[in-house]
Coordinates of C-alpha atoms in Angstrom, one line a residue:
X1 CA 76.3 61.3 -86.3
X2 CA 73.8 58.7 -87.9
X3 CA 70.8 58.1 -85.9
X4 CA 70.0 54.2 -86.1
X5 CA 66.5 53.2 -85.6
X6 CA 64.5 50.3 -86.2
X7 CA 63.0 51.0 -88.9
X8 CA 66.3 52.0 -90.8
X9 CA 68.8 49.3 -89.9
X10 CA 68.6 47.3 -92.6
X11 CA 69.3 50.2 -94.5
X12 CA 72.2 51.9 -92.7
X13 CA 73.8 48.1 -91.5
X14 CA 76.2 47.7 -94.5
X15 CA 77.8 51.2 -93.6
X16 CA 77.8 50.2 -90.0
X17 CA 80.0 47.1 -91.4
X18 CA 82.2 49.3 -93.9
X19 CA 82.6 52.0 -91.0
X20 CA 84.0 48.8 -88.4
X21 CA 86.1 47.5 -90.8
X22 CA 87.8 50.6 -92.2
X23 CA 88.5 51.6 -88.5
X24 CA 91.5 51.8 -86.4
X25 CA 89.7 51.9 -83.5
X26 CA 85.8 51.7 -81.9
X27 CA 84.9 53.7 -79.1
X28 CA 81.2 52.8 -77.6
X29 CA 79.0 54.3 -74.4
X30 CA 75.7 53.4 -73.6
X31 CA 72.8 54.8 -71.7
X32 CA 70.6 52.3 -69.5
X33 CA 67.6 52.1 -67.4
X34 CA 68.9 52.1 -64.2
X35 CA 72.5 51.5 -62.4
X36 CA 71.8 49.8 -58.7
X37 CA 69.7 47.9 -57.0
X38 CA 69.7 49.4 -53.8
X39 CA 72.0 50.3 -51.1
X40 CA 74.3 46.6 -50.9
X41 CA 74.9 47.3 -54.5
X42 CA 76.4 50.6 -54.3
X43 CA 79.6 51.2 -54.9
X44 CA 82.4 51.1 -51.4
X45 CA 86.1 51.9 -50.8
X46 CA 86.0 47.9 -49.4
X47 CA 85.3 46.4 -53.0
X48 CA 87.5 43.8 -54.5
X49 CA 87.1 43.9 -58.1
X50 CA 85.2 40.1 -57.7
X51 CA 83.0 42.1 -55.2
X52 CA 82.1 44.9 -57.2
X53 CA 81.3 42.1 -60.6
X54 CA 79.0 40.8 -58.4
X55 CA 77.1 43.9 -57.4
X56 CA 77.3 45.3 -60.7
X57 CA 75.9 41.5 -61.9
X58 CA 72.5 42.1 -60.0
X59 CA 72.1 45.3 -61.8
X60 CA 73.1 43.8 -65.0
X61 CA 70.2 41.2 -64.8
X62 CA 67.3 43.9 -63.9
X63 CA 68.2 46.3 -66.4
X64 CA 68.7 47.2 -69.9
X65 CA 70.8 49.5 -72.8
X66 CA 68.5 51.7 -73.9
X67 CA 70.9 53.6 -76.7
X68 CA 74.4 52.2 -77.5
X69 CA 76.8 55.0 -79.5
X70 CA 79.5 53.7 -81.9
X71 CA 82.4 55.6 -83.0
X72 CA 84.3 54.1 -85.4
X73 CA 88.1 56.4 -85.9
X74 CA 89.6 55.6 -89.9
X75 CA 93.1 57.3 -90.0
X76 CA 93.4 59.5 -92.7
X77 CA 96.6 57.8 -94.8
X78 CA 97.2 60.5 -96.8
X79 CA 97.0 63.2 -93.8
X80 CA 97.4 63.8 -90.0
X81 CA 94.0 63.3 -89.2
X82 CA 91.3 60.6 -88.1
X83 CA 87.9 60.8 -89.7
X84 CA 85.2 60.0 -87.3
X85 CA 81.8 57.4 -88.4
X86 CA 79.9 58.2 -85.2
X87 CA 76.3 56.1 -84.4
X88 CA 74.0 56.0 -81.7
X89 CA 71.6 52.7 -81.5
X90 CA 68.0 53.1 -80.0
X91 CA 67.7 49.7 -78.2
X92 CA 65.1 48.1 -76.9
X93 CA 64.2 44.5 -75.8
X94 CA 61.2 42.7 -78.5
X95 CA 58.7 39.7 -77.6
X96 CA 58.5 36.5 -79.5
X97 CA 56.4 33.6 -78.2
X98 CA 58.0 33.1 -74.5
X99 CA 60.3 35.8 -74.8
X100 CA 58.9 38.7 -73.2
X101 CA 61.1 40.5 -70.8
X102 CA 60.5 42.8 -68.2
X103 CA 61.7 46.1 -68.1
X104 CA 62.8 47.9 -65.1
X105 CA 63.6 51.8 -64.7
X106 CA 65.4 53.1 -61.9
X107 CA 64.0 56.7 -61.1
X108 CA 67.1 58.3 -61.1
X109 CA 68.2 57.1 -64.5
X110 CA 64.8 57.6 -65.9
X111 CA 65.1 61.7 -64.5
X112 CA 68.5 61.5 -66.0
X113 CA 67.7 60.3 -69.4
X114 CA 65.1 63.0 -69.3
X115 CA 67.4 65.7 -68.1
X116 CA 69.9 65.2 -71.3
X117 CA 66.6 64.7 -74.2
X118 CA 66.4 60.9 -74.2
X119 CA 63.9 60.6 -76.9
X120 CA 61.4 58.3 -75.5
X121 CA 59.4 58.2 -78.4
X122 CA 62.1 56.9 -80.6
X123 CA 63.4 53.6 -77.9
X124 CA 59.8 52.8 -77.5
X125 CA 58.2 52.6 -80.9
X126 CA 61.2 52.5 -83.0
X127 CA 63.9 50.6 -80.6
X128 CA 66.5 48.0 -82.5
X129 CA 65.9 44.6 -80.9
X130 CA 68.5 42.0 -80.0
X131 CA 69.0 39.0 -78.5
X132 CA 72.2 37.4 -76.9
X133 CA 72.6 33.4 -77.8
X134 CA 70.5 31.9 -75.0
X135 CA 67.8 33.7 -76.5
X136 CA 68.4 32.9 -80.0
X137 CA 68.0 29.3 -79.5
X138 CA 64.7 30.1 -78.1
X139 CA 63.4 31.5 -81.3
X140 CA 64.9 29.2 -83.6
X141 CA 63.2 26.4 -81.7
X142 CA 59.8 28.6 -81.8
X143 CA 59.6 29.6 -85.3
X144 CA 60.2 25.7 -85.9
X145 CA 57.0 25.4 -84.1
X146 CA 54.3 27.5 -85.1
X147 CA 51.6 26.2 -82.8
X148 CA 53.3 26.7 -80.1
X149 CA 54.2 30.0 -81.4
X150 CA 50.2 30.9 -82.1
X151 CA 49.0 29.7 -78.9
X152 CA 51.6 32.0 -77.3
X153 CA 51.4 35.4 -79.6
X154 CA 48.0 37.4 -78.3
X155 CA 47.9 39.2 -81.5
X156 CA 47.2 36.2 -83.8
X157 CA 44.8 33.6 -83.2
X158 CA 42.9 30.9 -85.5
X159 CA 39.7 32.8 -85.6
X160 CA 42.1 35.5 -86.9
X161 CA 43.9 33.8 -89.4
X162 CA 40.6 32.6 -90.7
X163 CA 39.5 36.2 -91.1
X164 CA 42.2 37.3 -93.3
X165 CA 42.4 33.8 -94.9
X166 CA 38.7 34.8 -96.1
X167 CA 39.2 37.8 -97.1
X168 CA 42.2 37.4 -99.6
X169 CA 40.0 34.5 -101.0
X170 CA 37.4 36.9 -101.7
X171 CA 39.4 39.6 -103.6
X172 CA 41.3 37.1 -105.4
X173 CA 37.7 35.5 -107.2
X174 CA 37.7 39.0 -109.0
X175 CA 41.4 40.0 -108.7
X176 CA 43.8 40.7 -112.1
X177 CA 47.1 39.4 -112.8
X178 CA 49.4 42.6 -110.6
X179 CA 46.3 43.7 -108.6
X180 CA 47.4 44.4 -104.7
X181 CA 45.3 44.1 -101.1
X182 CA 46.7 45.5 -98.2
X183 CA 45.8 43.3 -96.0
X184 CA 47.2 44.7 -92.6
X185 CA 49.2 47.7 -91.4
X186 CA 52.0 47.7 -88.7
X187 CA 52.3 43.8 -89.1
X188 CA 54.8 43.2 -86.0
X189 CA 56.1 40.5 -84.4
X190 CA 55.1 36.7 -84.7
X191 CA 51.8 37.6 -85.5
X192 CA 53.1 39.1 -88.7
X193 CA 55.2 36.3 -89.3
X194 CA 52.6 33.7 -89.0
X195 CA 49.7 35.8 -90.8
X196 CA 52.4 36.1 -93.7
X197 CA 53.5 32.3 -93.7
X198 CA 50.0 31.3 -93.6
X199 CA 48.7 33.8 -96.8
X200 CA 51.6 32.0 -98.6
X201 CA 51.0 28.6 -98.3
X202 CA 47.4 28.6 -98.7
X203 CA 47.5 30.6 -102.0
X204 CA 49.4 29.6 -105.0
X205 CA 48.4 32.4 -107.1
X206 CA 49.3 35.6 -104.5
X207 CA 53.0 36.9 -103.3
X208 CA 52.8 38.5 -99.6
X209 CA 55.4 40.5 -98.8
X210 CA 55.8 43.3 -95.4
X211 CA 56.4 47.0 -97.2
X212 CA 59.0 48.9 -95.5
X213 CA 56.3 50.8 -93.9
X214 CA 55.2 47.9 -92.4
X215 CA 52.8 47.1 -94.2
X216 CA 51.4 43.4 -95.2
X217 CA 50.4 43.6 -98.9
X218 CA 49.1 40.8 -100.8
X219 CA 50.0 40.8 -105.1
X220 CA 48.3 38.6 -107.7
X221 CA 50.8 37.0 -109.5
X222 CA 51.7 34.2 -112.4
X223 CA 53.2 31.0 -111.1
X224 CA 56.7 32.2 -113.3
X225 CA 56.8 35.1 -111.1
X226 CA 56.3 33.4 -107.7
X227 CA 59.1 31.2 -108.4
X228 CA 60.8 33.6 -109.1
X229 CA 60.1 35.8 -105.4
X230 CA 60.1 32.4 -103.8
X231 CA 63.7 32.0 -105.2
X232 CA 64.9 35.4 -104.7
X233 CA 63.0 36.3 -101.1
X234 CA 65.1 33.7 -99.0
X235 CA 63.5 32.0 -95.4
X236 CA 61.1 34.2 -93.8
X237 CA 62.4 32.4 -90.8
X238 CA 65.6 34.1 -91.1
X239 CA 64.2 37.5 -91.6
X240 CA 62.6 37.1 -88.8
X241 CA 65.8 35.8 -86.8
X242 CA 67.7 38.8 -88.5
X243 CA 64.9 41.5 -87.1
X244 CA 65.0 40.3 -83.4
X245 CA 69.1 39.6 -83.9
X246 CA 68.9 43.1 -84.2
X247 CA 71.8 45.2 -82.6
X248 CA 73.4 41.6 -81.8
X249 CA 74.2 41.6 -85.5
X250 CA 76.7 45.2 -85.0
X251 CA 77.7 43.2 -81.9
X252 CA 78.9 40.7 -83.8
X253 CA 80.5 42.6 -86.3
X254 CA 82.5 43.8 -83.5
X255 CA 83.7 41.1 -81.6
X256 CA 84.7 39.6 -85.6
X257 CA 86.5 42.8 -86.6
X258 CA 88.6 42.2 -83.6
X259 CA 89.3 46.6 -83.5
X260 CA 90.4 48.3 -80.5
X261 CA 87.6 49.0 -78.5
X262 CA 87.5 52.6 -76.4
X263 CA 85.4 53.9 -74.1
X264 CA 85.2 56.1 -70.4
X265 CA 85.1 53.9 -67.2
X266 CA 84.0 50.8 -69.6
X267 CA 83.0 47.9 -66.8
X268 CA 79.5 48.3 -66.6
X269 CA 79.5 48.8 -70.7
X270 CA 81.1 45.7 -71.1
X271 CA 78.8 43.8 -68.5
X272 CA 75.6 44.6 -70.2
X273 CA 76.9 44.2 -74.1
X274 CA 77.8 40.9 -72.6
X275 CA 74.6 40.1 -70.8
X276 CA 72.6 41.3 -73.8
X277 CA 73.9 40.2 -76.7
X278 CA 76.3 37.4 -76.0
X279 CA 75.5 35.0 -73.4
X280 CA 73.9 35.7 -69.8
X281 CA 76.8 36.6 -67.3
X282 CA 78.8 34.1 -65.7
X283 CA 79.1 33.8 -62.1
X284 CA 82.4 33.4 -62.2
X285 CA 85.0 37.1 -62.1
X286 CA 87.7 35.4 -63.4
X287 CA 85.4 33.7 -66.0
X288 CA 83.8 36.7 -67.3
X289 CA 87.5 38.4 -67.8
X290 CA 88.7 35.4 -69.8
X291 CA 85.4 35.7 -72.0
X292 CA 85.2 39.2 -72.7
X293 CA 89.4 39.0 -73.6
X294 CA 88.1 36.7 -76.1
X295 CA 85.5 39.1 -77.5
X296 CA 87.5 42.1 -77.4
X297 CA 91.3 41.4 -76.9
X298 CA 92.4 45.1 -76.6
X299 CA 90.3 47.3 -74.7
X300 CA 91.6 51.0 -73.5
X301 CA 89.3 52.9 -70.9
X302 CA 90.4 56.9 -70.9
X303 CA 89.1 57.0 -67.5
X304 CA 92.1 54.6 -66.0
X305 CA 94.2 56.3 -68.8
X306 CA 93.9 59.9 -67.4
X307 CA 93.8 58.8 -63.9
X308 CA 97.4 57.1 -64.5
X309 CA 98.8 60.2 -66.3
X310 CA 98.0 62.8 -63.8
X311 CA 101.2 64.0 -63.0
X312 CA 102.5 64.0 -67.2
X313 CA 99.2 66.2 -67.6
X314 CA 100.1 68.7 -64.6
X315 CA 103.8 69.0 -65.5
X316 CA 102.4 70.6 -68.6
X317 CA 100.0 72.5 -66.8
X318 CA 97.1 71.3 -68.4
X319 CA 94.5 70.7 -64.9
X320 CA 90.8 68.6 -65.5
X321 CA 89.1 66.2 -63.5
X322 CA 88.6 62.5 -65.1
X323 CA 84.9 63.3 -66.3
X324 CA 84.8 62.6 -70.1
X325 CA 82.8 66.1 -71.0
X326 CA 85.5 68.6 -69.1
X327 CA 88.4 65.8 -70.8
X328 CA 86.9 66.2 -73.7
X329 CA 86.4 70.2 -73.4
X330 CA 89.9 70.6 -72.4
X331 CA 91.6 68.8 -75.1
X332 CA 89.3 70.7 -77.5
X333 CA 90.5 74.0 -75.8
X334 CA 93.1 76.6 -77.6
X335 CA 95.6 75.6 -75.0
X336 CA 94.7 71.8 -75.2
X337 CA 95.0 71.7 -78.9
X338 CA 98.5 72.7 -78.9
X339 CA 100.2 70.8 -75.7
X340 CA 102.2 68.7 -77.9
X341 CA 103.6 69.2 -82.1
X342 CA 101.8 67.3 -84.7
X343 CA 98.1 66.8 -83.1
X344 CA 96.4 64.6 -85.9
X345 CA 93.3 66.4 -86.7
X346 CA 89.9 64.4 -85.9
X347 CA 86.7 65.0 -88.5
X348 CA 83.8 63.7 -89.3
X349 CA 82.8 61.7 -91.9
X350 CA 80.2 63.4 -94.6
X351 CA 76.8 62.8 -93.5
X352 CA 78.2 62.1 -89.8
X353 CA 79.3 65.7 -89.2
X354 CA 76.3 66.3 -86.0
X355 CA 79.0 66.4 -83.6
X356 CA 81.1 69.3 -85.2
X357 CA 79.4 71.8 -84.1
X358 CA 76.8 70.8 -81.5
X359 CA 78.0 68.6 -78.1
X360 CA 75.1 66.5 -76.4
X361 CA 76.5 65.4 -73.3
X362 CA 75.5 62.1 -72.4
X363 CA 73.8 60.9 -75.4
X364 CA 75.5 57.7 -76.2
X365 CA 76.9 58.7 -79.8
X366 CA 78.4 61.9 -78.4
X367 CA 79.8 59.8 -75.5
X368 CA 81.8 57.3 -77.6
X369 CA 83.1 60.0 -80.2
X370 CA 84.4 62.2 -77.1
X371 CA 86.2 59.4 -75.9
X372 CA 87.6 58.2 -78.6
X373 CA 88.5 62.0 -79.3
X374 CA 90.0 62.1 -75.5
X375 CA 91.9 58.4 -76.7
X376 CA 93.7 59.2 -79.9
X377 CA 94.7 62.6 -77.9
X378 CA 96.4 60.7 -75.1
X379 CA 98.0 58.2 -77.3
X380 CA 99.9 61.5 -78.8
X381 CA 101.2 62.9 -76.0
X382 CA 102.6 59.4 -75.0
X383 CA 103.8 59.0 -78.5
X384 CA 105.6 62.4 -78.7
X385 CA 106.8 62.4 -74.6
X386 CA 110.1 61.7 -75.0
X387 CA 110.7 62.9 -79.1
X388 CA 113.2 66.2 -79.6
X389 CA 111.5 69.0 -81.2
X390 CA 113.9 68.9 -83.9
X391 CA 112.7 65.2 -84.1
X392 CA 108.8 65.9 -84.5
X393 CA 106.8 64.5 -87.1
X394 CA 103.2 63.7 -88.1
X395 CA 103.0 59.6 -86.4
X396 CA 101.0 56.8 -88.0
X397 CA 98.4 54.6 -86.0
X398 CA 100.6 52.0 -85.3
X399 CA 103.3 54.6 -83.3
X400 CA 99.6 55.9 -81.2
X401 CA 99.0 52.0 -80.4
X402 CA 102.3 51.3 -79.4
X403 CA 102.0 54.5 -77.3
X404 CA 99.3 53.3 -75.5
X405 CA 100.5 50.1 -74.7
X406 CA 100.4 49.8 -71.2
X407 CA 97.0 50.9 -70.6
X408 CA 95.7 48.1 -72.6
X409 CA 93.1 45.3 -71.0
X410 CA 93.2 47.8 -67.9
X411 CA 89.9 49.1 -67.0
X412 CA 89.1 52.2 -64.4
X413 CA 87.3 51.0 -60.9
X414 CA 85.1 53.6 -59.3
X415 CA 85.2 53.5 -55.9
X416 CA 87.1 50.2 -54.8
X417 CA 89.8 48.5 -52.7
X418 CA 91.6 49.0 -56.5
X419 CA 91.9 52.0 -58.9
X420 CA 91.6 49.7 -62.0
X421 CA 91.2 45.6 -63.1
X422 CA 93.3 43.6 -65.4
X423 CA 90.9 41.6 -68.3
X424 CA 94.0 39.6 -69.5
X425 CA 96.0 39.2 -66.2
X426 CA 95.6 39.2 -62.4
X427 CA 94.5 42.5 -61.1
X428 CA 97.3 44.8 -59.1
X429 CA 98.1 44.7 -55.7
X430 CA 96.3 46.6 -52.6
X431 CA 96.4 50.0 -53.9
X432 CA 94.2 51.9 -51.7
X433 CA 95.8 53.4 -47.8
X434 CA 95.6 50.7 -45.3
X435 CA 92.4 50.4 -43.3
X436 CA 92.0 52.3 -40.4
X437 CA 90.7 50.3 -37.2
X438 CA 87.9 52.7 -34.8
X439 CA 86.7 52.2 -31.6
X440 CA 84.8 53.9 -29.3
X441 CA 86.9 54.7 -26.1
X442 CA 83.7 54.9 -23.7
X443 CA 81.4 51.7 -23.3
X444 CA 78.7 53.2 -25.6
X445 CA 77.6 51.7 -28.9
X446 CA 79.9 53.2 -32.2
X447 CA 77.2 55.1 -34.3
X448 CA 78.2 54.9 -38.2
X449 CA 76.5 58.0 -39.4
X450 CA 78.1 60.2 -36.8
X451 CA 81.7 58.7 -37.3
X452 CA 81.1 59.2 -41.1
X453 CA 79.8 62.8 -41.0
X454 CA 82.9 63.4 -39.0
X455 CA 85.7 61.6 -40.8
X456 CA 84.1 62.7 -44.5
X457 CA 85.5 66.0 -43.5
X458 CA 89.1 64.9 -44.2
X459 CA 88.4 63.2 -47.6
X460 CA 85.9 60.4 -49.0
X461 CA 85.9 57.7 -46.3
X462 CA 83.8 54.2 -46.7
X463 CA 82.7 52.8 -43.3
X464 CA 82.0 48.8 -42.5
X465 CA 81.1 48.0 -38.5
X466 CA 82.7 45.4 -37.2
X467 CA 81.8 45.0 -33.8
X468 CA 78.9 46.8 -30.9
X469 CA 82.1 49.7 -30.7
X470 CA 84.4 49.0 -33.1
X471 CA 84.6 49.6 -37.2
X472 CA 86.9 49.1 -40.1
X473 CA 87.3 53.1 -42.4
X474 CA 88.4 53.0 -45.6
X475 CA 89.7 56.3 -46.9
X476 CA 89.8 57.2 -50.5
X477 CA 93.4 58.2 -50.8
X478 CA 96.8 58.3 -48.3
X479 CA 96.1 62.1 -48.0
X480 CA 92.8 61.2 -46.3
X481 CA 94.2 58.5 -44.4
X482 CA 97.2 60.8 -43.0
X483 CA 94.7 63.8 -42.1
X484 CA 92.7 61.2 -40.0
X485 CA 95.3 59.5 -38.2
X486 CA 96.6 63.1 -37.2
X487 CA 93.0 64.8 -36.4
X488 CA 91.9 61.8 -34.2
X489 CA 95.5 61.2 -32.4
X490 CA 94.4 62.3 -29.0
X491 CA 90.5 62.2 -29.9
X492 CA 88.0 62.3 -26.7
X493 CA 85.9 59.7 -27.8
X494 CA 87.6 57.6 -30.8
X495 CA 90.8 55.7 -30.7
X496 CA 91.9 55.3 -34.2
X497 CA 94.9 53.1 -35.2
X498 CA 96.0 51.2 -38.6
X499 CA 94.0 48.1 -38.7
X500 CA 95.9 45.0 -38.0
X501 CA 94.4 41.8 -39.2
X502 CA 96.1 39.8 -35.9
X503 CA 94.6 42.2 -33.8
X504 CA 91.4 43.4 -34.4
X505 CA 89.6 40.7 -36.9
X506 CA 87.2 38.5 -34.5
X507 CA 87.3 35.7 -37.0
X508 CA 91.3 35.7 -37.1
X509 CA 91.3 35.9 -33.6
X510 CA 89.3 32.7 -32.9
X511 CA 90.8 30.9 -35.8
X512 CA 94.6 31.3 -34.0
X513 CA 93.3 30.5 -30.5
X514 CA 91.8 27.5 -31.8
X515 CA 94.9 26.5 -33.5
X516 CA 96.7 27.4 -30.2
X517 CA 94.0 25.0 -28.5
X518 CA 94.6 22.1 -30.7
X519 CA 98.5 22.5 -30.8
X520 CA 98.6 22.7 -27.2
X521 CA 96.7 19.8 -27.0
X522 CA 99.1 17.8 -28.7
X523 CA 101.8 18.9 -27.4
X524 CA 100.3 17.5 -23.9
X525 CA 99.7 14.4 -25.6
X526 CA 103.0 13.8 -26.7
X527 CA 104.7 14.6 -23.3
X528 CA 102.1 12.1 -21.8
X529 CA 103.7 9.2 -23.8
X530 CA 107.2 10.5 -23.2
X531 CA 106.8 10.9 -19.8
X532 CA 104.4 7.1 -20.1
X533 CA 107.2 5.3 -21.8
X534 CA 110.7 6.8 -19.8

């Protein structure tokens, strides 16, 4: 694994780009500073996917990636095996003029982060910025405007600039020809930008120039040798666009290289890579699927993946919940490195090797190499499901892709009316057991807590009221729904049937007696000017 930081990305970006376009695939994760706003934004059994985008969208808009992983898998062409470029991104958002956004932690997350050895130290002094293209317009337009951009900074001011004005004036009345000032340390932001525009234009005979240490240093130099930087240095404007791009810049790379992408119950990944360095969300469900097909046009999740292979995994004996660390652990295992012939071998890359012998669960670089680990793993048992022993033989990357097939664009929903989404199609049918309908046989009011404490006995259950005695249960799977049909079949206090729409939804019910209304109305009206004109 290769830590990215702020202050190394320039450095380490052309093997970010090398590592993307060698791969066959990209599997990401990211860590964030919170996941819901509150109770109406949890997750429920009741959620159509358009629901649960618009939930998810609230929490999108209050909070942010904090570290991004990036696991780029090259196959090995001369061997069974996939080498592994694994990255993990400290992110965090920068100011510029009117950009300045506000950062919000959810407690949870923030105990979580701490809990797995977030490194707060590295996201808040040495974060990678980014901005999505809304944004970018916005600093275009300000560094196009200095004064607007001064009057806005609150580390630069005119009395400042005056002050370092004065003082490079006074060293250079005795300065020689390669002679340096260092003139400020930690120059950030648009104050640096503005303090090192300004040295330039004012003095002919100097070159200013920000150290990698951040430092802004002032040379003496001939008027050959300016030209020469001048010529050489490029638009300060678009170093400064290229620092707050940022991480948008690997985004970028991404959504060009047009790889694969991978990762473990992806939607809220995709949301916020969206959100943050693309455009702001759309409104629209639909919408947003259409644009992130566009961005990446084959996604797998290994969530939905192992979710959908359940019963190929158990008829070879191999048992493990969906979470990505046990997935991963299991196919890592004696007996889960030898459930099928031919297993490519995945290493890592020299200089990336972290991972090979230390797992750090829920740090965003481990995260994306497991699942991309867990990926290639499934596309070989797929590949090699219905191939004779006798027929067995190492497969290329193109036989795993064409494995995987139907997973593709299909993308694991937790907790919802649906098990998964569709990115490039309409999502599935009604997957989930029919609704149950409750009601409370006495007069008395239907308490929700009570009738969930008792029906979360038989499986996970969602509840929605509907009515002063009367509520709609969602049960988590047909084994649920059966056990609480039969438990409640002669119940003392709760009648509970399958909910019909016809029968028990108040809205329905009024709609079709109003209907009946009118059409009996009409049919009055007509046997009035029958009966007017016989």
């Amino acid at each position: 694994m290769v830590e990215v930081l702020s202050s190394r990305f320039d450095a380490i970006f052309p093997k970010i780009e090398s590592s993307i376009n060698q791969a066959a695939f990209i599997a990401i994760d990211t860590e964030f500073t919170g996941l819901n706003t509150g109770l109406s934004t949890k997750p429920c059994l009741f959620d159509t996917p358009a629901e649960r985008y618009k939930k998810l969208q609230l929490s999108v808009q209050q909070y942010v990636i904090c570290q991004i992983g990036l696991s780029a898998f090259v196959k090995n062409q001369e061997a069974n095996s996939y080498v592994a470029h694994t990255f993990v991104f400290y992110l965090r958002p920068h100011s510029f003029g009117i950009l300045n956004k506000r950062l919000w932690w959810q407690a949870s997350s923030l105990e979580f982060l701490c809990h797995n050895h977030f490194d707060f130290n590295k996201f808040a002094y040495d974060g990678i910025s980014y901005l999505n293209e809304e944004e970018e317009m916005i600093v275009k337009s300000e560094l196009t405007n200095r004064s607007l951009l001064m009057a806005l900074d609150r580390d630069i001011d005119e009395s400042s600039l005056q002050h370092h004005c004065s003082q490079v004036s006074a060293w250079l009345s005795t300065a020689k020809q390669g002679e340096r000032l260092i003139l400020q340390k930690e120059v950030k932001g648009a104050g640096g930008y503005i303090l090192l525009s300004e040295i330039r234009q004012k003095f002919a005979s100097v070159w200013a120039y920000v150290s990698d240490d951040l430092t802004l240093i002032v040379e003496k130099v001939s008027e050959e040798k300016r030209n020469e930087l001048v010529t050489s240095a490029g638009s300060e404007e678009e170093k400064m666009l290229n620092k707050l791009l940022g991480f948008t810049r690997v985004f970028r790379l991404l959504k060009d290289a047009k790889k694969p992408i991978v990762g473990h119950n992806l939607l809220m990944d995709l949301m916020l890579m969206y959100n943050q360095f693309y455009k702001p969300l759309p409104g629209s469900y639909k919408y947003f699927k259409q644009e992130i097909h566009c961005i990446f046009p084959v996604i797998f999740d290994t969530k939905h993946m192992k979710q959908s292979m359940r019963k190929v995994f158990e008829e070879k004996g191999f048992y493990c919940t969906g979470n990505l660390l046990e997935l991963y652990q299991a196919f890592t295992s004696p007996k889960g490195q030898f459930l099928v012939l031919y297993y490519p071998q995945v290493t890592h890359a020299i200089g990336f090797d972290k991972y090979a012998t230390d797992t750090a669960p829920h740090e965003a670089g481990f995260d994306a190499y497991a699942a991309g680990y867990v990926f290639i793993r499934i596309a070989h048992i797929l590949a090699m499901k219905n191939v004779r022993i006798q027929a067995a033989h190492p497969l290329s990357w193109s036989e795993h892709r064409g494995a995987v097939e139907p997973y593709k664009n299909k993308i694991n929903l937790i907790r919802g009316s649906l098990h998964h989404l569709v990115i490039d199609g309409e999502d599935p049918a009604f997957e989930r057991p029919q609704w149950l309908y409750v009601e409370v046989n006495s007069n008395k009011a239907l308490d929700p807590m009570e009738l969930a404490q008792i029906m979360s006995q038989h499986g996970s259950v969602d509840i929605q009221r509907v009515s002063r005695n009367g509520a709609l249960v969602a049960a988590g799977n047909f084994t649920c729904a059966r056990s609480i049909m039969t438990a409640f079949k002669n119940h003392a206090k709760y009648r509970v049937v399958k909910y019909n729409v016809f029968h028990h939804s108040r809205e329905v019910k009024a709609l079709l007696w109003s209907a009946f209304v009118i059409s009996g109305g009409v049919t009055f009206y007509l046997l009035f000017k029958v009966c007017r004109h016989s």
